[in-house]
XYZ file of N, CA and C in Angstrom:
801
model
N 17.642 53.594 14.907
C 19.097 53.576 15.226
C 19.804 52.195 15.031
N 20.854 52.118 14.982
C 21.548 50.732 14.237
C 22.002 50.282 15.297
N 21.967 48.432 15.650
C 22.591 47.765 15.935
C 24.303 47.703 15.687
N 24.918 47.269 17.174
C 25.765 47.441 17.028
C 26.846 46.141 16.220
N 25.799 45.001 16.219
C 26.393 43.998 15.457
C 25.460 43.509 14.613
N 25.280 44.049 13.640
C 24.340 44.059 12.397
C 24.280 42.452 11.931
N 23.406 41.976 11.798
C 22.938 40.838 10.912
C 23.074 40.673 9.801
N 23.869 40.071 8.545
C 23.812 40.121 7.349
C 22.558 39.525 6.572
N 21.928 40.102 5.768
C 20.719 39.704 5.286
C 20.698 38.278 4.632
N 21.942 38.097 4.148
C 22.150 36.872 3.273
C 21.996 35.666 4.553
N 22.039 35.919 6.037
C 22.182 34.703 6.693
C 20.753 34.360 7.083
N 19.493 35.295 6.446
C 18.501 34.334 6.722
C 17.497 33.595 6.088
N 18.283 33.296 4.635
C 17.974 32.441 3.977
C 18.390 31.066 4.672
N 19.338 31.071 5.161
C 20.485 29.984 6.040
C 19.502 29.644 7.156
N 18.979 30.513 7.908
C 18.313 30.479 9.272
C 17.311 29.447 8.857
N 16.495 29.926 7.845
C 14.896 29.418 7.429
C 15.644 27.976 6.583
N 16.476 27.757 5.867
C 16.754 26.578 5.594
C 17.195 25.433 6.650
N 17.646 26.144 7.709
C 18.188 24.824 8.819
C 17.035 24.947 9.695
N 15.809 25.512 10.111
C 14.872 25.523 10.555
C 14.256 24.519 9.675
N 13.812 24.444 8.173
C 13.412 23.464 7.246
C 14.112 22.034 7.530
N 15.571 22.030 7.323
C 16.158 20.853 7.440
C 15.474 20.097 9.086
N 15.652 21.077 10.182
C 15.231 20.135 11.252
C 14.256 19.996 11.208
N 13.123 20.455 10.770
C 11.518 19.713 10.826
C 11.546 18.677 10.115
N 12.181 18.720 8.911
C 12.133 17.372 8.030
C 12.881 16.310 9.055
N 13.848 16.488 9.627
C 14.466 15.448 10.148
C 13.653 15.054 11.443
N 13.189 16.265 12.069
C 11.997 15.611 13.078
C 11.313 14.623 12.698
N 10.544 14.806 11.649
C 9.166 14.299 11.053
C 9.789 12.936 10.387
N 10.989 12.838 10.264
C 11.629 11.752 9.447
C 12.209 10.792 10.518
N 12.708 11.286 11.535
C 12.900 10.306 12.705
C 11.351 9.907 13.598
N 10.507 10.946 13.738
C 9.141 10.571 13.929
C 8.694 8.979 13.276
N 8.908 9.180 11.816
C 8.391 8.537 11.090
C 9.026 6.910 11.113
N 9.862 6.838 11.656
C 10.770 5.877 11.967
C 10.245 5.310 13.068
N 9.923 5.892 14.285
C 9.502 5.442 15.569
C 8.441 4.915 15.273
N 7.307 5.389 14.270
C 5.856 5.173 14.318
C 6.360 3.833 13.758
N 6.724 3.549 12.160
C 7.064 2.411 11.606
C 7.146 1.450 12.761
N 8.108 1.231 13.761
C 9.032 0.403 14.926
C 7.709 -0.061 15.226
N 7.010 1.146 15.944
C 5.778 0.766 16.868
C 4.643 0.001 16.077
N 4.423 0.447 14.943
C 3.275 -0.437 14.064
C 3.753 -1.688 13.868
N 5.426 -2.221 13.810
C 5.641 -3.404 13.510
C 5.100 -4.095 14.951
N 6.099 -3.760 16.168
C 5.486 -4.164 17.334
C 4.063 -4.570 17.576
N 3.220 -4.081 17.170
C 1.546 -4.048 16.972
C 1.614 -5.686 16.722
N 1.991 -6.106 15.297
C 2.199 -7.191 14.880
C 2.709 -8.326 15.891
N 3.883 -8.056 16.217
C 4.646 -8.758 16.662
C 4.130 -9.079 18.143
N 3.629 -8.272 18.943
C 3.296 -8.454 20.258
C 1.635 -8.370 20.497
N 1.036 -7.958 19.478
C -0.546 -7.884 19.840
C -1.126 -9.234 20.020
N -0.641 -10.357 19.642
C -1.553 -11.818 20.142
C -1.369 -11.714 21.921
N -0.141 -10.966 22.224
C -0.131 -11.275 23.771
C -0.988 -10.684 24.506
N -2.011 -10.001 24.326
C -3.074 -9.035 24.894
C -4.325 -9.879 24.583
N -4.177 -11.004 25.280
C -5.373 -12.105 25.646
C -6.461 -11.525 25.781
N -6.782 -10.464 26.411
C -8.169 -9.503 26.437
C -9.071 -9.539 25.415
N -8.227 -9.174 24.352
C -8.940 -9.330 22.769
C -9.936 -10.376 22.201
N -8.994 -11.445 22.766
C -9.497 -12.754 22.238
C -10.811 -13.194 22.940
N -12.013 -12.565 23.091
C -13.132 -12.889 23.756
C -14.477 -12.928 22.862
N -15.123 -13.422 23.141
C -16.462 -13.361 22.530
C -17.611 -13.480 23.634
N -18.591 -12.315 23.621
C -18.387 -11.052 22.569
C -17.319 -10.699 22.295
N -17.265 -9.755 21.278
C -16.067 -9.104 20.622
C -15.126 -8.017 21.236
N -14.331 -8.057 21.838
C -13.747 -7.069 23.053
C -14.260 -5.767 22.627
N -14.440 -5.021 23.396
C -14.850 -3.591 23.283
C -13.774 -2.506 22.708
N -12.749 -2.991 22.931
C -11.237 -2.294 22.310
C -11.320 -2.529 20.913
N -11.445 -3.718 20.661
C -11.215 -4.294 19.104
C -12.643 -3.302 18.318
N -13.414 -3.095 18.797
C -14.791 -2.337 18.184
C -14.274 -0.874 18.092
N -13.885 -0.255 19.513
C -13.464 1.197 19.392
C -12.099 1.450 18.265
N -11.573 0.587 18.310
C -10.397 0.612 17.403
C -10.996 0.689 16.058
N -11.656 -0.177 15.776
C -12.514 -0.748 14.220
C -13.029 0.737 14.084
N -13.846 1.532 15.109
C -14.352 2.709 14.853
C -13.360 3.756 14.404
N -12.494 4.136 15.309
C -11.611 5.082 14.970
C -11.026 4.951 13.665
N -10.778 3.710 13.267
C -9.890 3.528 11.861
C -10.875 4.152 10.899
N -12.387 3.596 11.007
C -13.163 4.343 9.940
C -13.255 5.703 9.901
N -13.475 6.172 10.772
C -13.429 7.832 11.307
C -12.179 8.296 10.605
N -10.995 7.735 10.686
C -9.864 8.105 9.969
C -10.033 8.204 8.096
N -10.621 7.572 7.846
C -10.890 7.363 6.299
C -11.884 8.366 5.929
N -13.147 8.552 6.800
C -14.094 9.272 6.208
C -13.668 10.666 6.194
N -13.437 11.053 7.818
C -13.202 12.560 7.786
C -11.547 13.314 7.617
N -10.777 12.486 7.752
C -9.560 12.677 7.046
C -9.178 12.465 5.515
N -8.886 11.399 5.312
C -8.723 10.522 4.352
C -9.478 10.899 2.848
N -10.807 10.400 2.801
C -11.685 11.292 1.818
C -11.786 11.932 1.299
N -11.553 13.479 2.211
C -11.368 14.593 1.856
C -10.288 15.161 1.187
N -9.040 14.264 1.487
C -8.028 14.695 1.242
C -7.962 13.894 -0.717
N -8.768 12.677 -0.591
C -8.984 12.118 -1.994
C -9.614 13.162 -2.987
N -10.250 14.415 -2.283
C -11.381 15.175 -3.345
C -10.074 15.568 -3.926
N -9.212 16.427 -3.250
C -7.806 17.079 -3.717
C -6.688 16.172 -4.097
N -7.138 15.201 -4.045
C -6.169 14.176 -5.107
C -6.579 14.015 -6.388
N -8.316 13.847 -6.343
C -8.675 13.704 -7.913
C -8.246 14.918 -8.922
N -8.724 16.296 -8.123
C -8.072 17.444 -9.054
C -6.590 17.188 -9.317
N -5.908 16.466 -8.645
C -4.264 16.507 -8.966
C -4.058 16.059 -10.091
N -4.692 14.613 -9.843
C -4.920 13.629 -11.040
C -5.319 14.226 -12.271
N -6.410 15.176 -12.826
C -7.075 15.389 -13.790
C -6.030 16.734 -14.206
N -5.392 17.058 -13.590
C -4.189 18.057 -13.958
C -3.117 17.043 -14.694
N -2.875 16.140 -14.109
C -1.666 15.142 -14.588
C -2.052 14.573 -16.011
N -0.996 14.988 -16.699
C -0.792 14.522 -18.124
C -0.201 12.908 -18.155
N -0.513 12.098 -18.819
C 0.302 10.734 -19.018
C -0.609 9.592 -19.116
N 0.043 8.593 -19.789
C -1.223 7.553 -19.794
C -1.861 6.778 -18.466
N -0.433 6.702 -18.101
C -0.307 5.635 -16.890
C -1.464 5.903 -15.862
N -1.761 6.894 -15.600
C -3.383 7.138 -14.903
C -4.293 8.116 -15.316
N -4.167 7.495 -16.730
C -5.500 8.621 -17.268
C -6.502 8.365 -17.570
N -6.808 6.867 -16.864
C -8.054 5.905 -16.746
C -8.711 6.427 -15.385
N -7.887 7.010 -14.587
C -8.201 7.718 -13.377
C -9.252 9.059 -13.184
N -9.054 9.624 -14.342
C -9.565 11.068 -14.737
C -11.104 10.744 -14.242
N -11.643 9.708 -14.446
C -13.271 9.618 -14.238
C -13.501 10.308 -12.819
N -12.618 9.250 -11.993
C -13.017 9.702 -10.362
C -11.586 9.008 -9.282
N -11.100 9.127 -8.608
C -10.114 8.703 -7.975
C -10.644 7.911 -7.149
N -12.019 7.886 -6.675
C -12.631 6.884 -5.861
C -12.909 5.408 -6.453
N -12.611 5.487 -7.430
C -12.767 4.212 -8.428
C -11.493 3.533 -7.625
N -10.394 3.847 -7.338
C -9.362 3.247 -6.965
C -9.702 2.860 -5.265
N -10.255 3.398 -4.504
C -10.647 3.412 -3.121
C -11.907 2.040 -3.301
N -12.436 1.920 -4.362
C -13.249 1.006 -4.635
C -12.435 -0.334 -5.238
N -11.550 0.012 -5.939
C -10.763 -1.030 -5.910
C -10.200 -1.846 -4.880
N -9.448 -1.240 -3.880
C -9.178 -1.498 -2.358
C -10.110 -2.329 -1.847
N -10.919 -1.822 -2.019
C -12.106 -2.279 -0.935
C -12.715 -3.638 -1.576
N -12.646 -4.101 -3.056
C -12.914 -5.149 -3.693
C -12.004 -5.953 -3.714
N -10.439 -5.599 -3.636
C -9.315 -6.901 -3.603
C -9.244 -7.339 -2.583
N -9.237 -6.726 -0.843
C -9.678 -7.188 0.052
C -10.887 -7.781 0.660
N -12.290 -7.825 -0.066
C -13.337 -8.441 -0.080
C -12.590 -9.750 -0.545
N -12.420 -10.041 -1.838
C -12.266 -10.972 -2.549
C -11.078 -11.844 -1.674
N -9.936 -11.469 -1.297
C -8.939 -12.049 -0.026
C -9.536 -12.699 0.708
N -11.063 -11.887 1.768
C -11.357 -12.549 2.554
C -12.447 -13.842 2.386
N -12.821 -13.763 1.073
C -13.765 -14.496 0.610
C -13.025 -15.947 0.168
N -11.816 -15.775 -0.200
C -11.157 -16.676 -0.224
C -10.747 -17.740 0.848
N -10.179 -16.907 1.663
C -9.969 -17.352 3.124
C -10.626 -17.838 3.653
N -12.284 -17.437 3.768
C -13.316 -18.171 4.505
C -13.810 -19.294 3.999
N -13.722 -19.472 2.621
C -13.832 -20.979 1.811
C -12.695 -21.691 1.829
N -11.697 -21.169 2.207
C -10.731 -21.978 2.747
C -10.581 -22.655 3.884
N -11.163 -22.011 4.895
C -11.653 -22.171 6.319
C -12.693 -23.205 6.331
N -13.763 -23.295 5.351
C -14.564 -24.170 5.051
C -14.263 -25.613 4.614
N -12.954 -25.211 4.129
C -12.814 -26.675 3.365
C -11.393 -26.850 3.113
N -10.877 -26.707 4.870
C -9.392 -26.564 5.039
C -9.615 -28.603 5.008
N -10.123 -29.196 5.776
C -9.792 -30.699 5.747
C -9.791 -31.325 4.226
N -10.175 -30.632 3.289
C -10.290 -31.200 2.311
C -9.248 -30.948 1.183
N -8.475 -29.818 1.618
C -7.199 -29.353 1.004
C -5.790 -30.054 1.148
N -5.373 -29.851 0.046
C -3.851 -30.454 0.030
C -2.809 -29.191 1.107
N -1.818 -30.125 1.755
C -0.962 -29.222 2.361
C 0.009 -28.103 1.746
N 0.102 -27.966 0.281
C 0.789 -27.455 -0.547
C -0.167 -26.340 -0.731
N -1.786 -26.628 -1.097
C -2.861 -25.550 -1.494
C -3.038 -24.508 0.082
N -3.333 -25.171 0.941
C -3.228 -24.586 2.183
C -2.052 -23.761 2.496
N -0.815 -24.146 2.432
C 0.221 -22.764 2.348
C -0.042 -21.917 1.311
N -0.467 -22.136 0.337
C -0.617 -21.317 -0.745
C -1.515 -20.273 -0.329
N -2.837 -20.753 0.348
C -3.575 -19.343 0.531
C -3.164 -19.084 1.655
N -2.248 -19.365 2.528
C -1.522 -18.707 3.420
C -0.972 -17.283 3.204
N 0.220 -18.154 2.058
C 0.890 -17.212 1.648
C 0.675 -15.826 1.006
N -0.640 -16.339 -0.008
C -1.264 -15.383 -0.451
C -2.393 -14.040 0.243
N -2.538 -14.834 1.304
C -3.069 -13.988 2.229
C -1.839 -12.878 3.066
N -1.126 -13.163 3.371
C 0.137 -12.625 3.881
C 0.649 -11.933 2.967
N 0.870 -12.537 2.213
C 1.543 -11.426 0.901
C 0.879 -10.453 0.616
N -0.534 -10.455 0.368
C -1.569 -9.122 0.339
C -1.247 -8.043 1.152
N -1.236 -8.961 2.902
C -1.194 -7.873 4.166
C 0.288 -7.065 3.728
N 1.291 -8.155 3.456
C 2.543 -7.497 3.545
C 2.524 -6.141 2.338
N 1.898 -6.400 1.365
C 1.942 -5.190 0.337
C 1.281 -4.074 0.901
N 0.116 -4.519 1.626
C -0.772 -3.358 2.572
C -0.113 -2.559 3.531
N 0.902 -3.105 4.011
C 1.557 -2.810 5.105
C 3.002 -2.046 4.715
N 3.015 -2.530 3.739
C 4.347 -1.933 2.771
C 4.258 -0.474 2.121
N 2.658 -0.370 1.946
C 2.329 0.903 1.771
C 2.031 1.766 2.648
N 1.552 1.143 3.587
C 1.632 2.229 5.224
C 2.711 2.636 5.508
N 3.618 1.669 5.999
C 5.097 2.311 5.703
C 5.975 3.356 4.777
N 5.272 3.068 3.771
C 5.902 3.920 2.763
C 4.754 5.357 2.624
N 3.697 5.225 3.357
C 2.814 7.071 3.226
C 3.090 7.439 4.792
N 3.919 6.611 5.963
C 4.548 7.273 7.116
C 5.637 8.528 6.719
N 5.868 8.240 5.855
C 7.218 9.214 5.069
C 6.391 10.241 3.862
N 5.659 9.753 3.293
C 5.184 10.649 2.072
C 3.671 10.709 2.481
N 3.064 11.668 2.624
C 1.614 11.878 2.865
C 1.190 13.288 2.220
N -0.075 13.361 1.689
C -0.735 14.394 1.002
C -0.664 15.425 1.803
N -0.875 15.277 2.960
C -0.593 16.323 4.109
C 0.617 16.426 4.955
N 1.686 17.020 4.770
C 2.793 16.784 5.510
C 2.635 17.549 6.766
N 3.530 17.452 7.845
C 3.704 17.728 8.986
C 3.580 16.492 9.875
N 4.231 17.416 11.044
C 4.195 16.215 12.534
C 2.750 15.996 12.916
N 1.728 16.897 12.921
C 0.364 16.643 13.232
C -0.390 15.579 12.572
N -0.220 15.487 11.199
C -0.872 14.632 9.947
C -0.321 13.331 10.173
N 1.334 13.469 10.421
C 1.758 12.039 11.143
C 1.578 11.644 12.126
N 1.089 12.155 13.154
C 0.604 11.868 14.535
C -0.801 11.240 14.307
N -1.592 11.819 13.755
C -3.143 11.451 13.030
C -3.064 10.111 12.318
N -1.870 9.808 11.446
C -2.192 9.026 10.822
C -1.776 7.499 11.490
N -0.730 7.731 12.057
C -0.132 6.686 13.059
C -0.683 6.075 13.851
N -1.845 6.709 14.720
C -2.940 6.438 15.557
C -3.430 5.478 15.122
N -4.013 6.296 13.898
C -5.184 5.145 13.193
C -4.692 3.789 12.512
N -3.360 4.006 11.788
C -2.958 2.866 11.756
C -2.838 1.603 13.023
N -1.881 2.327 14.023
C -2.043 1.371 15.099
C -3.017 0.779 15.848
N -4.359 1.828 15.742
C -5.422 0.987 15.896
C -6.157 -0.023 15.039
N -5.740 0.173 13.682
C -6.368 -0.377 12.513
C -5.628 -1.644 12.454
N -4.480 -1.954 12.803
C -3.393 -2.866 12.737
C -3.885 -3.786 13.952
N -4.412 -3.508 15.072
C -4.780 -4.269 16.508
C -6.181 -5.123 15.834
N -6.822 -4.465 14.535
C -8.290 -5.058 13.952
C -7.275 -6.016 13.220
N -6.905 -5.881 12.745
C -6.174 -6.491 11.344
C -5.763 -7.957 11.708
N -4.778 -7.232 12.715
C -3.658 -8.840 13.420
C -4.814 -9.616 13.962
N -6.246 -9.395 14.831
C -6.845 -10.523 15.491
C -7.279 -11.092 14.331
N -7.773 -10.620 13.284
C -8.455 -11.203 12.440
C -7.455 -12.344 11.792
N -6.075 -11.944 11.442
C -5.315 -12.668 11.042
C -4.900 -13.755 11.877
N -4.992 -13.596 12.754
C -4.456 -14.480 14.165
C -5.792 -15.648 14.259
N -7.229 -15.323 13.795
C -7.868 -16.053 13.874
C -8.023 -16.922 12.707
N -7.575 -16.366 11.274
C -7.667 -17.327 10.416
C -6.809 -18.437 10.177
N -5.391 -17.840 10.412
C -4.214 -18.913 10.695
C -3.204 -19.349 11.770
N -3.892 -18.931 12.891
C -3.880 -19.335 14.164
C -1.835 -19.793 14.394
N -1.698 -20.628 14.473
C -0.215 -21.149 14.382
C 0.768 -20.656 13.625
N 0.460 -20.542 12.106
C 1.157 -20.239 11.028
C 1.300 -18.888 11.486
N 0.508 -17.892 11.682
C 0.409 -16.640 11.669
C 1.537 -16.205 12.653
N 1.214 -16.873 13.986
C 2.618 -16.514 15.087
C 3.582 -16.949 14.694
N 3.782 -18.048 14.120
C 5.424 -18.384 13.696
C 6.105 -17.672 12.590
N 5.196 -17.616 11.564
C 5.886 -16.638 10.436
C 5.268 -15.277 9.909
N 3.710 -15.569 10.274
C 3.158 -14.239 9.399
C 3.417 -12.705 10.396
N 3.370 -12.975 11.238
C 3.504 -11.505 12.124
C 4.809 -11.177 11.789
N 5.746 -11.798 11.550
C 7.337 -11.613 11.621
C 7.091 -10.585 9.981
N 6.266 -11.529 9.198
C 6.535 -10.502 7.906
C 6.080 -9.358 8.105
N 4.925 -9.364 8.146
C 4.222 -7.838 8.384
C 4.601 -7.193 8.875
N 5.410 -7.566 10.183
C 6.153 -6.215 10.613
C 7.485 -5.603 9.804
N 8.279 -7.003 9.222
C 9.243 -6.161 8.283
C 8.666 -5.541 7.069
N 7.495 -6.052 6.837
C 6.829 -5.413 5.746
C 6.648 -3.853 5.914
N 6.476 -3.214 7.199
C 6.317 -1.779 7.690
C 7.526 -1.303 7.282
N 8.605 -1.678 8.421
C 9.967 -1.268 8.287
C 10.490 -1.120 6.965
N 10.431 -1.790 6.186
C 10.739 -2.192 4.297
C 9.756 -0.617 3.808
N 8.579 -0.760 3.774
C 8.107 0.599 3.077
C 8.581 1.924 3.810
N 8.884 1.976 4.872
C 9.412 3.118 5.630
C 11.165 3.340 4.926
N 11.302 2.073 4.501
C 13.166 2.744 4.026
C 12.596 3.181 2.797
N 11.769 2.082 1.890
C 11.545 2.870 0.233
C 11.183 4.042 0.303
N 10.302 4.578 1.064
C 9.534 5.796 1.153
C 11.115 7.009 1.401
N 12.071 6.263 2.102
C 13.143 7.090 2.457
C 14.099 7.466 1.028
N 14.233 6.351 0.094
C 14.968 6.137 -0.615
C 14.353 6.909 -2.086
N 12.899 6.724 -2.044
C 12.274 7.007 -3.155
C 11.203 7.987 -3.122
N 10.645 9.040 -4.160
C 9.432 9.674 -3.815
C 8.658 9.954 -5.175
N 7.527 9.731 -5.032
C 6.589 9.578 -5.775
C 5.502 10.950 -6.157
N 5.234 11.156 -7.484
C 4.156 12.385 -7.971
C 3.258 12.619 -6.921
N 2.408 13.484 -6.863
C 1.231 13.909 -5.902
C -0.047 13.224 -6.408
N -0.021 12.509 -7.786
C -0.834 12.092 -8.539
C -0.508 10.680 -8.025
N 0.259 10.000 -8.271
C 0.497 8.581 -7.864
C -0.120 8.430 -6.436
N 0.505 9.530 -5.409
C 0.012 9.327 -4.001
C -1.308 9.600 -3.703
N -1.671 10.083 -4.263
C -3.582 10.146 -4.064
C -3.934 8.971 -4.562
N -3.451 8.481 -5.645
C -3.888 6.846 -5.857
C -3.893 5.725 -4.863
N -2.056 6.127 -4.392
C -1.886 5.041 -2.936
C -2.907 5.166 -1.629
N -2.904 6.600 -1.725
C -4.210 6.596 -0.546
C -5.604 6.134 -0.438
N -6.320 6.479 -1.811
C -7.133 5.932 -2.246
C -7.441 4.358 -1.821
N -6.371 3.709 -2.438
C -6.446 2.185 -2.688
C -6.311 1.733 -1.096
N -5.701 2.746 0.158
C -5.729 2.323 1.462
C -6.687 2.670 2.057
N -7.633 3.641 1.779
C -8.739 4.172 2.158
C -9.653 2.740 1.905
N -10.181 2.548 0.774
C -10.508 1.692 0.416
C -10.429 -0.133 1.316
N -8.946 -0.312 1.242
C -8.907 -1.479 2.037
C -9.117 -1.451 3.765
N -9.120 -0.169 4.323
C -9.243 -0.145 5.893
C -10.646 -0.193 5.888
N -11.609 0.649 4.739
C -12.833 0.314 5.258
C -13.277 -1.122 5.094
N -13.016 -1.965 4.330
C -13.251 -3.397 4.140
C -12.869 -4.095 5.368
N -11.823 -4.014 5.527
C -10.976 -4.825 6.762
C -11.584 -4.514 8.138
N -11.829 -3.444 8.468
C -12.625 -3.017 9.755
C -13.941 -3.473 9.525
N -14.607 -3.268 8.616
C -15.888 -3.709 8.358
C -16.309 -5.455 8.505
N -15.316 -6.087 7.876
C -15.551 -7.655 7.865
C -15.436 -7.880 8.899
N -14.648 -7.445 9.948
C -14.337 -7.733 11.568
C -15.483 -7.390 12.361
N -16.095 -6.444 12.036
C -17.382 -6.102 13.029
C -18.638 -6.711 12.355
N -19.116 -6.915 10.920
C -20.204 -7.305 10.894
C -20.251 -8.810 10.938
N -19.605 -10.121 11.258
C -19.887 -11.367 11.217
C -20.991 -11.354 12.237
N -22.078 -12.212 12.168
C -22.994 -12.169 13.467
C -22.208 -13.168 14.926
N -21.124 -14.218 14.637
C -20.736 -14.987 15.412
C -19.585 -14.337 16.432
N -19.290 -13.022 15.351
C -18.152 -12.200 16.390
C -18.604 -11.329 17.571
N -20.358 -11.186 17.514
C -20.824 -10.268 18.786
C -20.391 -8.958 18.699
N -20.459 -8.214 17.646
C -19.449 -6.758 18.068
C -19.903 -5.911 18.968
N -19.612 -5.003 19.302
C -19.990 -4.101 20.463
C -20.353 -2.980 19.450
N -21.622 -2.636 19.017
C -21.599 -1.243 17.928
C -21.458 -0.017 18.938
N -21.788 -0.199 20.426
C -21.753 1.314 21.427
C -20.080 1.057 20.985
N -19.659 0.943 21.234
C -17.502 0.525 21.397
C -17.435 1.500 19.652
N -17.518 0.548 18.748
C -17.780 0.901 17.768
C -18.049 2.769 17.458
N -18.750 2.921 17.720
C -19.611 4.463 17.599
C -19.202 5.297 18.142
N -18.552 4.992 19.738
C -17.693 5.891 20.301
C -16.071 5.955 19.848
N -15.858 5.092 19.284
C -14.494 5.085 18.527
C -14.737 5.937 17.421
N -15.732 5.770 16.988
C -15.503 6.831 15.390
C -15.823 8.326 15.727
N -16.749 8.374 17.237
C -17.200 9.784 17.599
C -16.003 10.145 17.837
N -15.277 9.686 18.866
C -13.815 10.452 19.352
C -13.055 10.688 18.381
N -12.818 9.813 17.600
C -11.526 10.116 16.619
C -11.774 11.003 15.802
N -13.262 11.121 15.010
C -13.773 11.948 14.201
C -13.729 13.459 15.004
N -13.938 13.303 16.148
C -13.753 14.694 16.691
C -12.527 15.499 16.926
N -11.598 14.153 17.062
C -10.099 14.708 17.358
C -9.193 15.392 15.995
N -9.965 14.730 14.710
C -9.628 15.152 13.665
C -10.066 16.395 13.354
N -11.254 16.538 13.599
C -12.039 17.823 13.220
C -11.367 18.954 14.102
N -11.030 18.803 15.207
C -10.417 19.880 16.043
C -9.168 20.077 15.892
N -8.356 18.937 15.402
C -6.930 19.164 15.059
C -6.905 19.731 14.325
């Protein structure tokens, strides 16, 4: 039986293309909303006074566990695929990565460990340092985390696994991770962070989103960025949980890791 109103076959590609555009637009809009929400974490995270307690707030330990779970359950398996992408890529720029993409994750961990060590030395000798040197340490720390946030804002647009579900899991993990980072930065820099630092970090996220909108990099370079981010997340969470004076809540960290790992596996 023939339809009274036959639809030309040529319209099907148009319908498919329209659906694809709508999906891309939705993902882009969500990425912008999530970038704004991540910026808000830095701007107003300090208002949550219940986090500034010793023993360490169970919510911060929970957030740290969830962030680490995202790295081990979701990010590292993607790095395995990224390693194969890098090995198949020709070019001298990333040729040194052919041995293993996890070297970049190690680099990310090492860079942020070095920064943390520098800031700890600064705090111990703060009374001996000149005002100019103190300002230099502050801007080095904030500048490094600005690049970190810029990367996260960029990866809201470009992820190794596209789609709304992947974006949502990435956003939740980064929001929880930002609560942990924000607490550590406020602890180190106090009033300077409140007056200046938080605004710089919030702006860096939005700048990263804007750069992601305007540019696109190769899958191999994307794998490198995710590897560096993974190493940075692991170090930035562990450095907040391990110091004895913080009296961290292991059970809350374990629950956060278990719950978020379960959501990632089921998702």
